[in-house]
Amino acid sequence: MDRGKSASRIFIGRQDAVDLFYSLRSLREQKNALYIEANGGLGKTWLLGEYVVECRRQRRPWYTGLAPEDDPQSAVIDFYYLENRTVAGLRRSIVRRLGENFFPEFQRLEQERQEVEQESSASNTSSRLAALEREIEIVFFRELGRALAEIRNYTVLLFDTFEVVHNRRVGRWFLETFLTHPATWGYLIVFAGRPRESVRNRLPLNVHLYRLQPFSQSEAEEYFRKRYAINPDSPEAAVIKACRGKPLLMDLTVEYLRQSEGTVDDLQTLSEQELERVLAQNFLNATTPLHNVLHEIAYLKRRYNQDIFNYLRDRYGDQDDFSEGDIWHELQQYPFVKYRPEEGLYALHDEFQRMIAEHAGRDWQARAQELYNDVVQGWYEQAIQKALPGPE
């Protein structure tokens, strides 16, 4: 059974979500924003990427910002990444996504702010920073409005993983200031997150709420057929019922059937919790170098870059089996592993991370702490030393 290639985009179903996205174009004077709400593993991030693809398919492509043509997902601003968890950081990400050339005054003020922050010993630094922050906010929205006029086309801003900031200052700013500011009314804005009642209760009037649902039976069959070439009439297709229409569980199940001696009959009668346990244990019990790397990503809370990989390979790996070229690139084949090419960073799907942590047993905390300490005290110290200026 072929794992499939995550590099080739396959989009199944969700036609109502696509239609709703297009309706924002005509309704934007009343509702120019869309909030996609769903539990983990249902395809929120996947849907955001499809919106980018849809924008680029137009006769006159809608503008989704500066992002590689072959990586539509990179057009999405993800709150998972720490740089987007402050108001200042989020503003900078929006500016970079749309194009810094549209924000000359904002860029100048940001540079001035950095210079003032370096003068931390000055007695009036805090008051100067506060004044600069107010001015930066005003200029940001002024140039945001001008950018839309210069682009002269439908412009879409997309955001993911909103649940991690919904109670932070940046989350409140996003809901109460950014979404409601007149400068953003001409934009089409889409953001996604896990269900949070406090978010639903605070959505501005210009935001449409959409609850993403699991695949229907026919959509699940189409997913298996197109991604994995599994015929709906084959014995393997019986696993559709066990996966409850959740794309992530489908991907993990295919991997389970590839890697283990298990059969679909073993899975059909399991509850969802039991199915998760079996799928997680499949990874935890496997001894292949590729699966060991997936464990390490999970232990390290999803962040994993080339330098950490090299360090752990040298420390733990068999040089013949732990091949950098093979494993590093094989990780990109997994639909539940996100790759951020501009930073060389892997991010494990948080729902898969949760499953691994929940079903790993008593060894989880000890192994996670051991690996974390190795990285902090080993790789991190090496990275600091490399970054320090030499004695000359």
Short mmCIF file of C-alpha atoms in Angstrom, two decimals:
data_model
loop_
_atom_site.label_atom_id
_atom_site.label_comp_id
_atom_site.label_asym_id
_atom_site.label_seq_id
_atom_site.Cartn_x
_atom_site.Cartn_y
_atom_site.Cartn_z
CA MET A 1 0.00 0.00 0.00
CA ASP A 2 1.53 3.31 -1.08
CA ARG A 3 1.87 6.05 1.48
CA GLY A 4 1.29 8.70 -1.15
CA LYS A 5 3.14 11.96 -1.57
CA SER A 6 2.11 14.94 0.48
CA ALA A 7 3.77 17.19 -2.08
CA SER A 8 0.91 16.60 -4.52
CA ARG A 9 -2.18 18.40 -3.29
CA ILE A 10 -5.34 16.32 -3.19
CA PHE A 11 -8.45 18.13 -2.06
CA ILE A 12 -11.59 16.18 -1.28
CA GLY A 13 -15.11 17.44 -0.55
CA ARG A 14 -15.55 20.63 1.48
CA GLN A 15 -17.40 22.22 -1.44
CA ASP A 16 -19.66 24.13 0.94
CA ALA A 17 -16.57 25.65 2.56
CA VAL A 18 -15.18 26.65 -0.85
CA ASP A 19 -18.52 28.18 -1.88
CA LEU A 20 -18.70 30.11 1.39
CA PHE A 21 -15.21 31.47 0.79
CA TYR A 22 -16.24 32.79 -2.63
CA SER A 23 -19.39 34.32 -1.16
CA LEU A 24 -17.20 36.62 0.93
CA ARG A 25 -16.36 38.47 -2.27
CA SER A 26 -19.95 39.61 -2.74
CA LEU A 27 -20.78 39.91 0.96
CA ARG A 28 -17.60 41.64 2.08
CA GLU A 29 -19.39 44.89 2.90
CA GLN A 30 -21.28 42.97 5.61
CA LYS A 31 -19.07 39.95 6.32
CA ASN A 32 -15.52 40.04 5.00
CA ALA A 33 -14.06 37.46 7.41
CA LEU A 34 -14.51 33.72 7.87
CA TYR A 35 -13.70 31.74 11.02
CA ILE A 36 -13.20 27.99 10.48
CA GLU A 37 -13.77 26.03 13.67
CA ALA A 38 -12.95 22.32 14.04
CA ASN A 39 -11.26 19.81 16.30
CA GLY A 40 -7.78 18.57 15.47
CA GLY A 41 -7.17 16.26 12.53
CA LEU A 42 -10.15 17.34 10.39
CA GLY A 43 -8.20 19.40 7.85
CA LYS A 44 -8.39 23.09 8.85
CA THR A 45 -4.86 23.79 7.64
CA TRP A 46 -5.50 21.76 4.50
CA LEU A 47 -8.58 23.86 3.75
CA LEU A 48 -6.65 27.12 4.20
CA GLY A 49 -4.08 25.88 1.69
CA GLU A 50 -6.86 25.05 -0.75
CA TYR A 51 -8.19 28.59 -0.44
CA VAL A 52 -4.77 29.82 -1.57
CA VAL A 53 -4.90 27.43 -4.54
CA GLU A 54 -8.40 28.65 -5.42
CA CYS A 55 -7.21 32.27 -5.33
CA ARG A 56 -4.39 31.48 -7.73
CA ARG A 57 -6.74 29.70 -10.14
CA GLN A 58 -8.69 32.84 -10.93
CA ARG A 59 -8.37 34.42 -14.36
CA ARG A 60 -6.92 37.38 -12.54
CA PRO A 61 -5.35 35.68 -9.48
CA TRP A 62 -6.43 37.00 -6.12
CA TYR A 63 -3.51 38.27 -4.08
CA THR A 64 -2.51 36.05 -1.14
CA GLY A 65 0.82 37.69 -0.44
CA LEU A 66 4.40 36.77 -1.12
CA ALA A 67 4.64 32.97 -1.04
CA PRO A 68 6.21 30.33 -3.33
CA GLU A 69 3.93 29.04 -6.06
CA ASP A 70 4.70 25.42 -5.17
CA ASP A 71 3.95 25.91 -1.47
CA PRO A 72 0.50 27.48 -1.03
CA GLN A 73 0.55 26.65 2.69
CA SER A 74 3.33 29.20 3.22
CA ALA A 75 0.86 31.99 2.42
CA VAL A 76 -0.86 31.23 5.75
CA ILE A 77 0.26 33.11 8.88
CA ASP A 78 0.35 30.50 11.65
CA PHE A 79 -0.11 31.52 15.28
CA TYR A 80 1.72 28.35 16.26
CA TYR A 81 5.02 30.10 15.54
CA LEU A 82 6.24 32.28 18.37
CA GLU A 83 6.91 35.34 16.22
CA ASN A 84 3.15 35.67 15.68
CA ARG A 85 2.18 35.57 19.35
CA THR A 86 2.67 39.27 20.01
CA VAL A 87 0.89 42.20 18.41
CA ALA A 88 4.17 43.61 17.12
CA GLY A 89 5.24 40.24 15.72
CA LEU A 90 1.88 39.64 14.03
CA ARG A 91 1.96 43.07 12.42
CA ARG A 92 5.43 42.34 11.04
CA SER A 93 4.26 38.99 9.63
CA ILE A 94 1.31 40.67 7.89
CA VAL A 95 3.66 43.28 6.43
CA ARG A 96 6.08 40.61 5.17
CA ARG A 97 3.23 38.57 3.70
CA LEU A 98 1.72 41.49 1.76
CA GLY A 99 5.08 43.00 0.82
CA GLU A 100 7.29 45.40 2.76
CA ASN A 101 7.29 47.82 -0.17
CA PHE A 102 3.71 48.75 0.75
CA PHE A 103 4.77 49.81 4.27
CA PRO A 104 7.71 52.25 4.04
CA GLU A 105 6.76 54.41 7.04
CA PHE A 106 5.99 51.35 9.15
CA GLN A 107 9.43 49.97 8.30
CA ARG A 108 11.10 53.23 9.33
CA LEU A 109 9.28 53.32 12.66
CA GLU A 110 10.10 49.67 13.36
CA GLN A 111 13.76 50.45 12.81
CA GLU A 112 13.48 53.39 15.17
CA ARG A 113 11.83 51.17 17.77
CA GLN A 114 14.74 48.72 17.59
CA GLU A 115 17.21 51.53 18.11
CA VAL A 116 15.29 52.80 21.14
CA GLU A 117 15.11 49.30 22.62
CA GLN A 118 18.90 49.09 22.39
CA GLU A 119 19.08 52.21 24.54
CA SER A 120 17.57 50.34 27.48
CA SER A 121 19.64 52.28 30.01
CA ALA A 122 17.99 55.57 29.11
CA SER A 123 15.51 56.77 31.74
CA ASN A 124 12.86 57.79 29.19
CA THR A 125 13.01 54.59 27.12
CA SER A 126 9.64 53.22 28.26
CA SER A 127 7.76 56.42 27.47
CA ARG A 128 9.43 56.69 24.07
CA LEU A 129 8.57 53.08 23.28
CA ALA A 130 4.95 53.63 24.31
CA ALA A 131 4.70 56.67 22.04
CA LEU A 132 6.32 54.76 19.18
CA GLU A 133 3.91 51.85 19.67
CA ARG A 134 0.93 54.17 19.30
CA GLU A 135 2.41 55.74 16.18
CA ILE A 136 3.31 52.35 14.67
CA GLU A 137 -0.26 51.14 15.19
CA ILE A 138 -1.68 54.19 13.40
CA VAL A 139 0.79 53.93 10.53
CA PHE A 140 0.28 50.17 10.17
CA PHE A 141 -3.43 50.52 9.53
CA ARG A 142 -3.00 53.59 7.33
CA GLU A 143 -0.52 51.79 5.06
CA LEU A 144 -2.59 48.58 5.22
CA GLY A 145 -5.46 50.51 3.64
CA ARG A 146 -3.17 52.04 1.03
CA ALA A 147 -1.71 48.62 0.18
CA LEU A 148 -5.14 47.35 -0.85
CA ALA A 149 -5.60 50.36 -3.13
CA GLU A 150 -2.20 49.71 -4.74
CA ILE A 151 -2.78 45.97 -5.18
CA ARG A 152 -6.09 46.74 -6.93
CA ASN A 153 -7.41 43.21 -6.68
CA TYR A 154 -9.12 40.93 -4.20
CA THR A 155 -6.61 40.39 -1.40
CA VAL A 156 -6.82 37.51 1.06
CA LEU A 157 -5.12 37.15 4.46
CA LEU A 158 -5.18 33.72 6.08
CA PHE A 159 -4.32 32.73 9.67
CA ASP A 160 -4.10 29.34 11.38
CA THR A 161 -4.03 27.85 14.92
CA PHE A 162 -5.91 30.76 16.48
CA GLU A 163 -6.73 28.71 19.59
CA VAL A 164 -3.19 29.17 20.95
CA VAL A 165 -3.59 32.96 21.18
CA HIS A 166 -7.31 33.45 21.78
CA ASN A 167 -6.71 34.44 25.43
CA ARG A 168 -3.53 36.41 24.79
CA ARG A 169 -3.25 40.11 24.08
CA VAL A 170 -2.52 39.41 20.40
CA GLY A 171 -5.70 37.30 20.17
CA ARG A 172 -7.80 40.07 21.65
CA TRP A 173 -6.14 42.61 19.35
CA PHE A 174 -6.86 40.39 16.35
CA LEU A 175 -10.57 40.03 17.19
CA GLU A 176 -11.31 43.47 18.60
CA THR A 177 -9.00 45.75 16.60
CA PHE A 178 -7.65 44.11 13.45
CA LEU A 179 -10.87 42.48 12.22
CA THR A 180 -13.01 45.54 12.95
CA HIS A 181 -10.69 48.29 11.72
CA PRO A 182 -11.93 50.16 8.61
CA ALA A 183 -8.55 49.55 6.95
CA THR A 184 -9.24 45.78 6.83
CA TRP A 185 -12.82 45.93 5.58
CA GLY A 186 -11.72 45.63 1.95
CA TYR A 187 -9.68 42.49 2.64
CA LEU A 188 -10.99 38.93 2.69
CA ILE A 189 -9.78 37.41 5.96
CA VAL A 190 -9.89 33.74 6.94
CA PHE A 191 -8.69 32.32 10.25
CA ALA A 192 -8.97 28.84 11.72
CA GLY A 193 -8.80 27.30 15.17
CA ARG A 194 -10.12 24.66 17.51
CA PRO A 195 -13.51 25.15 19.16
CA ARG A 196 -13.41 27.73 21.94
CA GLU A 197 -16.66 29.14 23.30
CA SER A 198 -14.91 32.34 24.32
CA VAL A 199 -13.91 32.90 20.67
CA ARG A 200 -17.41 32.26 19.33
CA ASN A 201 -18.86 34.69 21.87
CA ARG A 202 -16.43 37.44 20.83
CA LEU A 203 -16.60 37.16 17.05
CA PRO A 204 -17.27 40.57 15.47
CA LEU A 205 -20.39 41.01 13.35
CA ASN A 206 -18.37 40.94 10.13
CA VAL A 207 -17.15 37.36 10.79
CA HIS A 208 -18.98 34.31 9.46
CA LEU A 209 -18.59 31.14 11.58
CA TYR A 210 -18.11 27.85 9.73
CA ARG A 211 -17.87 24.52 11.58
CA LEU A 212 -15.77 22.03 9.61
CA GLN A 213 -17.13 18.47 9.79
CA PRO A 214 -15.49 15.04 9.26
CA PHE A 215 -15.66 13.47 5.82
CA SER A 216 -18.87 11.80 4.75
CA GLN A 217 -18.70 8.13 3.73
CA SER A 218 -18.39 9.02 0.03
CA GLU A 219 -15.74 11.68 0.72
CA ALA A 220 -13.71 9.24 2.82
CA GLU A 221 -13.84 6.69 0.00
CA GLU A 222 -12.71 9.33 -2.48
CA TYR A 223 -9.86 10.34 -0.17
CA PHE A 224 -8.55 6.77 0.09
CA ARG A 225 -8.92 6.26 -3.65
CA LYS A 226 -7.14 9.46 -4.74
CA ARG A 227 -4.41 9.67 -2.11
CA TYR A 228 -3.62 5.99 -1.62
CA ALA A 229 -5.16 4.27 -4.66
CA ILE A 230 -7.36 2.14 -2.38
CA ASN A 231 -10.47 0.87 -4.13
CA PRO A 232 -13.63 1.43 -2.04
CA ASP A 233 -14.57 -2.21 -2.68
CA SER A 234 -11.27 -3.62 -1.39
CA PRO A 235 -10.83 -5.13 2.09
CA GLU A 236 -8.59 -2.21 3.09
CA ALA A 237 -11.44 0.23 2.50
CA ALA A 238 -13.33 -1.28 5.42
CA VAL A 239 -11.11 0.85 7.64
CA ILE A 240 -13.10 3.90 6.51
CA LYS A 241 -15.67 3.25 9.20
CA ALA A 242 -13.03 2.95 11.89
CA CYS A 243 -11.56 6.37 11.03
CA ARG A 244 -14.86 8.25 11.56
CA GLY A 245 -14.20 10.50 8.56
CA LYS A 246 -11.06 12.09 10.06
CA PRO A 247 -8.25 12.60 7.52
CA LEU A 248 -5.48 12.38 10.13
CA LEU A 249 -6.70 9.01 11.41
CA MET A 250 -6.91 7.79 7.80
CA ASP A 251 -3.27 8.74 7.14
CA LEU A 252 -2.10 7.10 10.37
CA THR A 253 -4.13 3.97 9.60
CA VAL A 254 -2.55 3.59 6.17
CA GLU A 255 0.86 3.89 7.80
CA TYR A 256 -0.17 1.30 10.40
CA LEU A 257 -1.18 -1.18 7.70
CA ARG A 258 2.12 -0.59 5.91
CA GLN A 259 4.33 -0.97 8.96
CA SER A 260 2.66 -3.68 11.04
CA GLU A 261 1.11 -7.10 10.72
CA GLY A 262 -2.25 -5.70 11.73
CA THR A 263 -5.31 -6.03 9.53
CA VAL A 264 -8.34 -3.90 8.94
CA ASP A 265 -10.38 -6.46 10.87
CA ASP A 266 -8.39 -5.54 13.97
CA LEU A 267 -9.47 -1.91 13.67
CA GLN A 268 -13.13 -1.98 12.68
CA THR A 269 -14.53 -2.77 16.12
CA LEU A 270 -12.34 -0.34 18.07
CA SER A 271 -13.63 2.81 19.71
CA GLU A 272 -11.98 6.05 18.61
CA GLN A 273 -9.83 6.13 21.77
CA GLU A 274 -8.73 2.52 21.22
CA LEU A 275 -7.98 3.23 17.56
CA GLU A 276 -5.79 6.19 18.54
CA ARG A 277 -3.93 3.99 21.02
CA VAL A 278 -3.23 1.31 18.41
CA LEU A 279 -2.04 3.86 15.83
CA ALA A 280 0.18 5.69 18.32
CA GLN A 281 1.71 2.45 19.60
CA ASN A 282 2.52 1.51 16.00
CA PHE A 283 4.92 4.45 15.90
CA LEU A 284 6.18 4.04 19.46
CA ASN A 285 6.98 0.35 19.01
CA ALA A 286 8.62 0.70 15.60
CA THR A 287 12.42 0.67 15.56
CA THR A 288 13.14 2.18 12.14
CA PRO A 289 15.33 5.30 12.10
CA LEU A 290 12.53 7.25 10.43
CA HIS A 291 10.08 6.43 13.23
CA ASN A 292 12.71 7.25 15.83
CA VAL A 293 13.05 10.70 14.31
CA LEU A 294 9.27 11.13 14.53
CA HIS A 295 9.51 10.23 18.23
CA GLU A 296 12.16 12.90 18.69
CA ILE A 297 10.00 15.53 17.03
CA ALA A 298 7.19 14.57 19.40
CA TYR A 299 9.45 14.61 22.46
CA LEU A 300 10.75 18.06 21.48
CA LYS A 301 7.24 19.53 21.23
CA ARG A 302 7.05 19.57 17.41
CA ARG A 303 10.00 21.91 16.67
CA TYR A 304 12.79 20.20 14.79
CA ASN A 305 15.42 21.70 12.50
CA GLN A 306 18.44 20.54 10.53
CA ASP A 307 20.97 21.37 13.25
CA ILE A 308 19.05 19.45 15.92
CA PHE A 309 18.74 16.53 13.50
CA ASN A 310 22.50 16.50 12.86
CA TYR A 311 23.29 16.72 16.57
CA LEU A 312 21.01 13.84 17.55
CA ARG A 313 22.14 11.74 14.60
CA ASP A 314 25.75 12.09 15.71
CA ARG A 315 24.84 11.38 19.33
CA TYR A 316 22.46 8.44 18.93
CA GLY A 317 22.26 7.32 15.35
CA ASP A 318 23.85 4.55 13.38
CA GLN A 319 25.68 6.41 10.63
CA ASP A 320 24.62 3.85 8.01
CA ASP A 321 20.93 3.67 8.92
CA PHE A 322 20.46 7.22 10.18
CA SER A 323 21.08 8.70 6.75
CA GLU A 324 20.54 12.45 6.72
CA GLY A 325 19.55 12.62 3.08
CA ASP A 326 16.97 9.86 3.28
CA ILE A 327 15.31 10.56 6.61
CA TRP A 328 15.32 14.34 6.42
CA HIS A 329 13.46 14.30 3.11
CA GLU A 330 11.29 11.27 3.85
CA LEU A 331 9.69 13.22 6.68
CA GLN A 332 8.09 15.48 4.09
CA GLN A 333 6.08 12.54 2.72
CA TYR A 334 3.98 12.29 5.87
CA PRO A 335 0.74 14.31 5.69
CA PHE A 336 0.91 14.78 9.48
CA VAL A 337 4.36 16.41 9.36
CA LYS A 338 4.47 20.07 8.34
CA TYR A 339 7.65 21.40 6.74
CA ARG A 340 8.52 25.08 6.79
CA PRO A 341 11.16 25.31 4.04
CA GLU A 342 12.16 28.95 4.57
CA GLU A 343 13.38 28.05 8.07
CA GLY A 344 14.24 24.39 7.52
CA LEU A 345 11.83 23.53 10.34
CA TYR A 346 9.55 20.53 10.82
CA ALA A 347 6.37 20.84 12.86
CA LEU A 348 4.50 17.71 13.87
CA HIS A 349 0.71 17.90 13.64
CA ASP A 350 -0.41 18.79 17.16
CA GLU A 351 -3.14 16.12 17.18
CA PHE A 352 -0.57 13.44 16.37
CA GLN A 353 1.70 14.92 19.03
CA ARG A 354 -1.15 14.61 21.54
CA MET A 355 -1.82 11.00 20.55
CA ILE A 356 1.83 10.03 20.97
CA ALA A 357 2.06 11.73 24.37
CA GLU A 358 -1.23 10.28 25.58
CA HIS A 359 -0.48 6.68 24.65
CA ALA A 360 3.28 6.51 25.20
CA GLY A 361 3.06 5.11 28.72
CA ARG A 362 5.28 5.78 31.70
CA ASP A 363 8.51 6.09 29.71
CA TRP A 364 7.28 9.25 28.00
CA GLN A 365 8.24 11.84 30.61
CA ALA A 366 11.64 10.32 31.32
CA ARG A 367 12.61 10.02 27.65
CA ALA A 368 11.23 13.44 26.78
CA GLN A 369 13.19 15.05 29.62
CA GLU A 370 16.36 13.19 28.66
CA LEU A 371 16.16 14.27 25.05
CA TYR A 372 15.17 17.82 25.98
CA ASN A 373 18.16 18.11 28.33
CA ASP A 374 20.49 16.77 25.65
CA VAL A 375 19.30 19.37 23.16
CA VAL A 376 19.34 22.28 25.62
CA GLN A 377 22.69 21.40 27.19
CA GLY A 378 24.30 20.01 24.06
CA TRP A 379 23.05 21.37 20.78
CA TYR A 380 21.86 24.70 22.21
CA GLU A 381 25.20 25.38 23.88
CA GLN A 382 27.00 24.57 20.65
CA ALA A 383 24.69 26.92 18.74
CA ILE A 384 25.42 29.75 21.20
CA GLN A 385 29.16 29.23 20.89
CA LYS A 386 28.94 29.32 17.10
CA ALA A 387 26.94 32.55 17.24
CA LEU A 388 29.38 34.32 19.57
CA PRO A 389 32.06 36.52 17.97
CA GLY A 390 35.57 35.06 17.94
CA PRO A 391 38.41 36.35 20.16
CA GLU A 392 39.74 38.46 17.33
#
